[in-house]
Amino acid sequence: MFKPANAVQIKVSIDEIQPQVWRRLVLPIDWNLQHLHLGIQAAFNWWNYHLYEFRIGGLRYGDIEVLTEDATDDDPRVFDQTEVRLLDFEEGSVFSYNYDFGDGWRHTVAVEEFLTLAPSPKQGSCIAGERARPPEDVGGVSGYERFLEIIADKEDPEYTETIRWCGGYFDPEWLDLAVVDKDLRNALRSSNGACTNQNPNPCPRNELDEVQDRRLEGI
């Protein structure tokens, strides 16, 4: 007897970082893009305090009220993220999720497989992945590359300040799948999507701005 799919397996990876930072997620098929946003935030332990959007087939989806204020002539229209559900995609579909328009973290979302699970999933789960995501507000791909250079060299003049900014320790290879999975399962329970189990980058934004300003002055 045919049983319709009730879940979808996707792979989400952060663009332009090597080795790749990625997560493989199994999500309820009736999740919409707003749910997916919260799921990605939880899976990567992003803080969910920057703007975001989805780019699908050349169209822009997100929070209409927020993104319309940010619209430009190049992006004049925003479509409602709650009107697109994961069941609307096909296996092999690929689209983008962009978080933090300043740092510009673009994620590639690949729809890998539709699944029929028993019982039907009520929450998302993370079944695989590699590496920690970059610290929030590190300055995008180039800022992250410089950050890694600094923390790998204790003789770097910016080492002490930078290591303090990131909480005293950062391991780009870190991933505790059980912890990530726990955060993803709780993703929709928080109004802001913030995680509670993974170790965040604790740097206040004003401290980072000062560090970045000094870096720019040295260029």
mmCIF file of N, CA and C in Angstrom, residues 16-120:
data_model
loop_
_atom_site.group_PDB
_atom_site.id
_atom_site.type_symbol
_atom_site.label_atom_id
_atom_site.label_comp_id
_atom_site.label_asym_id
_atom_site.label_seq_id
_atom_site.Cartn_x
_atom_site.Cartn_y
_atom_site.Cartn_z
ATOM 1 N N GLU A 16 31.490 29.002 0.074
ATOM 2 C CA GLU A 16 32.799 29.664 0.025
ATOM 3 C C GLU A 16 33.699 29.360 1.213
ATOM 4 N N ILE A 17 33.375 28.328 1.983
ATOM 5 C CA ILE A 17 34.255 27.915 3.077
ATOM 6 C C ILE A 17 34.757 26.506 2.796
ATOM 7 N N GLN A 18 36.062 26.329 2.865
ATOM 8 C CA GLN A 18 36.676 25.024 2.708
ATOM 9 C C GLN A 18 37.617 24.748 3.867
ATOM 10 N N PRO A 19 37.603 23.547 4.442
ATOM 11 C CA PRO A 19 36.653 22.465 4.190
ATOM 12 C C PRO A 19 35.218 22.902 4.500
ATOM 13 N N GLN A 20 34.297 22.235 3.883
ATOM 14 C CA GLN A 20 32.899 22.639 3.923
ATOM 15 C C GLN A 20 32.300 22.519 5.326
ATOM 16 N N VAL A 21 31.457 23.481 5.661
ATOM 17 C CA VAL A 21 30.643 23.436 6.875
ATOM 18 C C VAL A 21 29.230 23.068 6.431
ATOM 19 N N TRP A 22 28.717 21.940 6.908
ATOM 20 C CA TRP A 22 27.429 21.477 6.392
ATOM 21 C C TRP A 22 26.661 20.681 7.441
ATOM 22 N N ARG A 23 25.345 20.562 7.199
ATOM 23 C CA ARG A 23 24.465 19.755 8.032
ATOM 24 C C ARG A 23 23.483 19.007 7.127
ATOM 25 N N ARG A 24 23.205 17.771 7.484
ATOM 26 C CA ARG A 24 22.157 17.003 6.794
ATOM 27 C C ARG A 24 20.976 16.883 7.756
ATOM 28 N N LEU A 25 19.823 17.359 7.316
ATOM 29 C CA LEU A 25 18.659 17.466 8.176
ATOM 30 C C LEU A 25 17.500 16.636 7.634
ATOM 31 N N VAL A 26 16.712 16.094 8.534
ATOM 32 C CA VAL A 26 15.442 15.445 8.183
ATOM 33 C C VAL A 26 14.343 16.262 8.844
ATOM 34 N N LEU A 27 13.436 16.786 8.025
ATOM 35 C CA LEU A 27 12.453 17.751 8.496
ATOM 36 C C LEU A 27 11.036 17.326 8.121
ATOM 37 N N PRO A 28 10.046 17.726 8.909
ATOM 38 C CA PRO A 28 8.652 17.455 8.528
ATOM 39 C C PRO A 28 8.327 18.098 7.184
ATOM 40 N N ILE A 29 7.609 17.383 6.364
ATOM 41 C CA ILE A 29 7.356 17.845 5.003
ATOM 42 C C ILE A 29 6.442 19.061 4.958
ATOM 43 N N ASP A 30 5.693 19.278 6.036
ATOM 44 C CA ASP A 30 4.764 20.409 6.044
ATOM 45 C C ASP A 30 5.395 21.685 6.602
ATOM 46 N N TRP A 31 6.686 21.658 6.929
ATOM 47 C CA TRP A 31 7.367 22.883 7.341
ATOM 48 C C TRP A 31 7.364 23.895 6.200
ATOM 49 N N ASN A 32 7.131 25.161 6.523
ATOM 50 C CA ASN A 32 7.274 26.201 5.518
ATOM 51 C C ASN A 32 8.659 26.839 5.622
ATOM 52 N N LEU A 33 8.915 27.851 4.815
ATOM 53 C CA LEU A 33 10.251 28.450 4.798
ATOM 54 C C LEU A 33 10.597 29.156 6.103
ATOM 55 N N GLN A 34 9.595 29.676 6.791
ATOM 56 C CA GLN A 34 9.874 30.281 8.089
ATOM 57 C C GLN A 34 10.357 29.226 9.083
ATOM 58 N N HIS A 35 9.727 28.065 9.062
ATOM 59 C CA HIS A 35 10.191 26.959 9.904
ATOM 60 C C HIS A 35 11.614 26.549 9.498
ATOM 61 N N LEU A 36 11.854 26.484 8.196
ATOM 62 C CA LEU A 36 13.180 26.092 7.714
ATOM 63 C C LEU A 36 14.237 27.087 8.173
ATOM 64 N N HIS A 37 13.909 28.361 8.127
ATOM 65 C CA HIS A 37 14.832 29.377 8.639
ATOM 66 C C HIS A 37 15.229 29.082 10.086
ATOM 67 N N LEU A 38 14.247 28.810 10.931
ATOM 68 C CA LEU A 38 14.541 28.518 12.336
ATOM 69 C C LEU A 38 15.339 27.224 12.473
ATOM 70 N N GLY A 39 15.044 26.247 11.611
ATOM 71 C CA GLY A 39 15.787 24.996 11.646
ATOM 72 C C GLY A 39 17.242 25.173 11.265
ATOM 73 N N ILE A 40 17.506 25.968 10.241
ATOM 74 C CA ILE A 40 18.890 26.222 9.838
ATOM 75 C C ILE A 40 19.623 26.999 10.920
ATOM 76 N N GLN A 41 18.948 27.985 11.508
ATOM 77 C CA GLN A 41 19.563 28.735 12.597
ATOM 78 C C GLN A 41 19.993 27.802 13.729
ATOM 79 N N ALA A 42 19.106 26.884 14.089
ATOM 80 C CA ALA A 42 19.414 25.951 15.182
ATOM 81 C C ALA A 42 20.525 24.985 14.802
ATOM 82 N N ALA A 43 20.474 24.452 13.591
ATOM 83 C CA ALA A 43 21.449 23.442 13.173
ATOM 84 C C ALA A 43 22.865 24.005 13.112
ATOM 85 N N PHE A 44 22.990 25.293 12.773
ATOM 86 C CA PHE A 44 24.307 25.918 12.677
ATOM 87 C C PHE A 44 24.635 26.774 13.905
ATOM 88 N N ASN A 45 23.681 26.883 14.824
ATOM 89 C CA ASN A 45 23.872 27.698 16.015
ATOM 90 C C ASN A 45 24.090 29.170 15.686
ATOM 91 N N TRP A 46 23.457 29.647 14.600
ATOM 92 C CA TRP A 46 23.414 31.086 14.367
ATOM 93 C C TRP A 46 22.543 31.725 15.442
ATOM 94 N N TRP A 47 22.713 33.033 15.635
ATOM 95 C CA TRP A 47 22.025 33.732 16.718
ATOM 96 C C TRP A 47 20.650 34.266 16.331
ATOM 97 N N ASN A 48 20.356 34.305 15.048
ATOM 98 C CA ASN A 48 19.042 34.739 14.568
ATOM 99 C C ASN A 48 18.737 36.194 14.935
ATOM 100 N N TYR A 49 19.731 37.075 14.799
ATOM 101 C CA TYR A 49 19.424 38.483 15.022
ATOM 102 C C TYR A 49 19.758 39.354 13.808
ATOM 103 N N HIS A 50 20.039 38.727 12.664
ATOM 104 C CA HIS A 50 20.266 39.456 11.421
ATOM 105 C C HIS A 50 19.132 39.168 10.439
ATOM 106 N N LEU A 51 19.060 39.983 9.404
ATOM 107 C CA LEU A 51 18.091 39.750 8.334
ATOM 108 C C LEU A 51 18.452 38.475 7.575
ATOM 109 N N TYR A 52 17.458 37.894 6.937
ATOM 110 C CA TYR A 52 17.669 36.691 6.129
ATOM 111 C C TYR A 52 16.668 36.679 4.988
ATOM 112 N N GLU A 53 16.950 35.845 4.007
ATOM 113 C CA GLU A 53 16.047 35.653 2.880
ATOM 114 C C GLU A 53 16.334 34.309 2.236
ATOM 115 N N PHE A 54 15.366 33.814 1.495
ATOM 116 C CA PHE A 54 15.548 32.662 0.618
ATOM 117 C C PHE A 54 15.504 33.155 -0.817
ATOM 118 N N ARG A 55 16.346 32.584 -1.670
ATOM 119 C CA ARG A 55 16.325 32.858 -3.103
ATOM 120 C C ARG A 55 15.982 31.552 -3.821
ATOM 121 N N ILE A 56 14.824 31.541 -4.446
ATOM 122 C CA ILE A 56 14.339 30.324 -5.091
ATOM 123 C C ILE A 56 13.898 30.675 -6.510
ATOM 124 N N GLY A 57 14.578 30.111 -7.482
ATOM 125 C CA GLY A 57 14.212 30.365 -8.869
ATOM 126 C C GLY A 57 14.211 31.833 -9.239
ATOM 127 N N GLY A 58 15.139 32.593 -8.658
ATOM 128 C CA GLY A 58 15.230 34.012 -8.958
ATOM 129 C C GLY A 58 14.302 34.888 -8.146
ATOM 130 N N LEU A 59 13.446 34.293 -7.328
ATOM 131 C CA LEU A 59 12.506 35.043 -6.505
ATOM 132 C C LEU A 59 13.006 35.115 -5.063
ATOM 133 N N ARG A 60 12.562 36.131 -4.379
ATOM 134 C CA ARG A 60 13.015 36.425 -3.015
ATOM 135 C C ARG A 60 11.879 36.143 -2.034
ATOM 136 N N TYR A 61 12.159 35.297 -1.042
ATOM 137 C CA TYR A 61 11.162 34.934 -0.035
ATOM 138 C C TYR A 61 11.691 35.268 1.348
ATOM 139 N N GLY A 62 10.780 35.678 2.222
ATOM 140 C CA GLY A 62 11.170 35.970 3.591
ATOM 141 C C GLY A 62 10.032 36.617 4.343
ATOM 142 N N ASP A 63 10.403 37.382 5.359
ATOM 143 C CA ASP A 63 9.442 38.143 6.147
ATOM 144 C C ASP A 63 9.079 39.397 5.352
ATOM 145 N N ILE A 64 7.871 39.448 4.808
ATOM 146 C CA ILE A 64 7.483 40.539 3.903
ATOM 147 C C ILE A 64 7.620 41.896 4.575
ATOM 148 N N GLU A 65 7.139 42.009 5.797
ATOM 149 C CA GLU A 65 7.154 43.305 6.485
ATOM 150 C C GLU A 65 8.574 43.808 6.686
ATOM 151 N N VAL A 66 9.483 42.909 7.057
ATOM 152 C CA VAL A 66 10.865 43.319 7.320
ATOM 153 C C VAL A 66 11.628 43.573 6.030
ATOM 154 N N LEU A 67 11.540 42.662 5.076
ATOM 155 C CA LEU A 67 12.358 42.770 3.874
ATOM 156 C C LEU A 67 11.855 43.840 2.906
ATOM 157 N N THR A 68 10.570 44.172 2.957
ATOM 158 C CA THR A 68 10.068 45.234 2.092
ATOM 159 C C THR A 68 10.730 46.558 2.439
ATOM 160 N N GLU A 69 11.032 46.773 3.706
ATOM 161 C CA GLU A 69 11.733 47.986 4.122
ATOM 162 C C GLU A 69 13.146 48.019 3.566
ATOM 163 N N ASP A 70 13.697 46.842 3.269
ATOM 164 C CA ASP A 70 15.071 46.725 2.783
ATOM 165 C C ASP A 70 15.125 46.579 1.267
ATOM 166 N N ALA A 71 13.969 46.673 0.601
ATOM 167 C CA ALA A 71 13.898 46.423 -0.838
ATOM 168 C C ALA A 71 14.649 47.488 -1.633
ATOM 169 N N THR A 72 15.182 47.074 -2.780
ATOM 170 C CA THR A 72 15.865 47.981 -3.697
ATOM 171 C C THR A 72 15.255 47.822 -5.075
ATOM 172 N N ASP A 73 15.730 48.628 -6.028
ATOM 173 C CA ASP A 73 15.234 48.497 -7.400
ATOM 174 C C ASP A 73 15.555 47.120 -7.969
ATOM 175 N N ASP A 74 16.688 46.529 -7.518
ATOM 176 C CA ASP A 74 17.068 45.202 -8.004
ATOM 177 C C ASP A 74 16.220 44.108 -7.363
ATOM 178 N N ASP A 75 15.742 44.356 -6.142
ATOM 179 C CA ASP A 75 14.923 43.386 -5.425
ATOM 180 C C ASP A 75 13.647 44.072 -4.924
ATOM 181 N N PRO A 76 12.754 44.425 -5.833
ATOM 182 C CA PRO A 76 11.603 45.240 -5.433
ATOM 183 C C PRO A 76 10.487 44.470 -4.734
ATOM 184 N N ARG A 77 10.465 43.159 -4.853
ATOM 185 C CA ARG A 77 9.332 42.402 -4.325
ATOM 186 C C ARG A 77 9.797 41.227 -3.483
ATOM 187 N N VAL A 78 9.104 41.025 -2.381
ATOM 188 C CA VAL A 78 9.389 39.905 -1.494
ATOM 189 C C VAL A 78 8.137 39.047 -1.388
ATOM 190 N N PHE A 79 8.308 37.738 -1.494
ATOM 191 C CA PHE A 79 7.180 36.817 -1.397
ATOM 192 C C PHE A 79 7.116 36.208 0.000
ATOM 193 N N ASP A 80 5.917 35.874 0.414
ATOM 194 C CA ASP A 80 5.667 35.407 1.772
ATOM 195 C C ASP A 80 6.289 34.028 2.002
ATOM 196 N N GLN A 81 7.187 33.958 2.987
ATOM 197 C CA GLN A 81 7.874 32.706 3.291
ATOM 198 C C GLN A 81 6.941 31.631 3.839
ATOM 199 N N THR A 82 5.825 32.024 4.391
ATOM 200 C CA THR A 82 4.911 31.041 4.988
ATOM 201 C C THR A 82 4.058 30.332 3.944
ATOM 202 N N GLU A 83 4.109 30.814 2.698
ATOM 203 C CA GLU A 83 3.284 30.216 1.651
ATOM 204 C C GLU A 83 3.996 29.113 0.873
ATOM 205 N N VAL A 84 5.263 28.884 1.177
ATOM 206 C CA VAL A 84 6.032 27.827 0.511
ATOM 207 C C VAL A 84 6.391 26.777 1.549
ATOM 208 N N ARG A 85 6.012 25.539 1.269
ATOM 209 C CA ARG A 85 6.314 24.438 2.178
ATOM 210 C C ARG A 85 7.321 23.496 1.526
ATOM 211 N N LEU A 86 7.959 22.690 2.343
ATOM 212 C CA LEU A 86 8.970 21.776 1.816
ATOM 213 C C LEU A 86 8.378 20.770 0.845
ATOM 214 N N LEU A 87 7.111 20.446 1.002
ATOM 215 C CA LEU A 87 6.484 19.503 0.082
ATOM 216 C C LEU A 87 6.312 20.092 -1.311
ATOM 217 N N ASP A 88 6.504 21.404 -1.467
ATOM 218 C CA ASP A 88 6.385 22.045 -2.777
ATOM 219 C C ASP A 88 7.617 21.829 -3.646
ATOM 220 N N PHE A 89 8.708 21.343 -3.058
ATOM 221 C CA PHE A 89 9.932 21.139 -3.821
ATOM 222 C C PHE A 89 9.974 19.727 -4.397
ATOM 223 N N GLU A 90 10.927 19.503 -5.292
ATOM 224 C CA GLU A 90 11.173 18.189 -5.866
ATOM 225 C C GLU A 90 12.553 17.716 -5.440
ATOM 226 N N GLU A 91 12.752 16.414 -5.454
ATOM 227 C CA GLU A 91 14.090 15.892 -5.190
ATOM 228 C C GLU A 91 15.066 16.471 -6.218
ATOM 229 N N GLY A 92 16.189 16.932 -5.735
ATOM 230 C CA GLY A 92 17.173 17.549 -6.608
ATOM 231 C C GLY A 92 17.078 19.063 -6.662
ATOM 232 N N SER A 93 16.033 19.633 -6.063
ATOM 233 C CA SER A 93 15.912 21.092 -6.032
ATOM 234 C C SER A 93 17.040 21.704 -5.219
ATOM 235 N N VAL A 94 17.518 22.848 -5.674
ATOM 236 C CA VAL A 94 18.586 23.563 -4.972
ATOM 237 C C VAL A 94 18.208 25.042 -4.902
ATOM 238 N N PHE A 95 18.357 25.632 -3.732
ATOM 239 C CA PHE A 95 18.080 27.057 -3.579
ATOM 240 C C PHE A 95 18.991 27.619 -2.499
ATOM 241 N N SER A 96 18.904 28.932 -2.284
ATOM 242 C CA SER A 96 19.819 29.612 -1.364
ATOM 243 C C SER A 96 19.083 30.171 -0.152
ATOM 244 N N TYR A 97 19.790 30.147 0.955
ATOM 245 C CA TYR A 97 19.353 30.810 2.183
ATOM 246 C C TYR A 97 20.453 31.772 2.569
ATOM 247 N N ASN A 98 20.142 33.051 2.636
ATOM 248 C CA ASN A 98 21.128 34.077 2.937
ATOM 249 C C ASN A 98 20.851 34.657 4.317
ATOM 250 N N TYR A 99 21.883 34.664 5.159
ATOM 251 C CA TYR A 99 21.756 35.172 6.526
ATOM 252 C C TYR A 99 22.817 36.218 6.791
ATOM 253 N N ASP A 100 22.407 37.315 7.389
ATOM 254 C CA ASP A 100 23.288 38.432 7.745
ATOM 255 C C ASP A 100 23.787 39.112 6.467
ATOM 256 N N PHE A 101 23.049 40.111 6.014
ATOM 257 C CA PHE A 101 23.381 40.767 4.756
ATOM 258 C C PHE A 101 24.693 41.537 4.834
ATOM 259 N N GLY A 102 25.185 41.795 6.045
ATOM 260 C CA GLY A 102 26.486 42.439 6.191
ATOM 261 C C GLY A 102 27.620 41.458 5.971
ATOM 262 N N ASP A 103 27.641 40.383 6.756
ATOM 263 C CA ASP A 103 28.669 39.351 6.583
ATOM 264 C C ASP A 103 28.425 38.523 5.323
ATOM 265 N N GLY A 104 27.158 38.389 4.932
ATOM 266 C CA GLY A 104 26.833 37.711 3.675
ATOM 267 C C GLY A 104 27.018 36.206 3.700
ATOM 268 N N TRP A 105 26.437 35.547 4.697
ATOM 269 C CA TRP A 105 26.556 34.091 4.760
ATOM 270 C C TRP A 105 25.489 33.444 3.879
ATOM 271 N N ARG A 106 25.926 32.947 2.734
ATOM 272 C CA ARG A 106 25.010 32.277 1.823
ATOM 273 C C ARG A 106 25.113 30.769 2.030
ATOM 274 N N HIS A 107 23.968 30.153 2.189
ATOM 275 C CA HIS A 107 23.880 28.712 2.381
ATOM 276 C C HIS A 107 23.205 28.090 1.160
ATOM 277 N N THR A 108 23.743 26.998 0.689
ATOM 278 C CA THR A 108 23.094 26.235 -0.373
ATOM 279 C C THR A 108 22.256 25.130 0.258
ATOM 280 N N VAL A 109 20.992 25.092 -0.113
ATOM 281 C CA VAL A 109 20.057 24.088 0.398
ATOM 282 C C VAL A 109 19.722 23.124 -0.742
ATOM 283 N N ALA A 110 20.042 21.855 -0.555
ATOM 284 C CA ALA A 110 19.794 20.835 -1.572
ATOM 285 C C ALA A 110 18.766 19.835 -1.042
ATOM 286 N N VAL A 111 17.684 19.667 -1.779
ATOM 287 C CA VAL A 111 16.654 18.690 -1.409
ATOM 288 C C VAL A 111 17.113 17.322 -1.916
ATOM 289 N N GLU A 112 17.434 16.428 -0.985
ATOM 290 C CA GLU A 112 18.029 15.154 -1.379
ATOM 291 C C GLU A 112 17.008 14.047 -1.568
ATOM 292 N N GLU A 113 16.056 13.939 -0.646
ATOM 293 C CA GLU A 113 15.174 12.764 -0.691
ATOM 294 C C GLU A 113 13.916 13.006 0.142
ATOM 295 N N PHE A 114 12.785 12.532 -0.376
ATOM 296 C CA PHE A 114 11.552 12.533 0.404
ATOM 297 C C PHE A 114 11.405 11.168 1.080
ATOM 298 N N LEU A 115 10.963 11.188 2.324
ATOM 299 C CA LEU A 115 10.952 9.986 3.145
ATOM 300 C C LEU A 115 9.557 9.731 3.714
ATOM 301 N N THR A 116 9.289 8.460 3.982
ATOM 302 C CA THR A 116 8.078 8.074 4.698
ATOM 303 C C THR A 116 8.513 7.430 6.000
ATOM 304 N N LEU A 117 8.292 8.136 7.094
ATOM 305 C CA LEU A 117 8.760 7.702 8.402
ATOM 306 C C LEU A 117 7.584 7.337 9.296
ATOM 307 N N ALA A 118 7.835 6.431 10.222
ATOM 308 C CA ALA A 118 6.831 6.051 11.215
ATOM 309 C C ALA A 118 7.448 6.152 12.596
ATOM 310 N N PRO A 119 6.841 6.958 13.459
ATOM 311 C CA PRO A 119 5.690 7.837 13.206
ATOM 312 C C PRO A 119 6.098 9.071 12.422
ATOM 313 N N SER A 120 5.116 9.826 11.969
ATOM 314 C CA SER A 120 5.409 11.058 11.243
ATOM 315 C C SER A 120 6.175 12.029 12.145
#
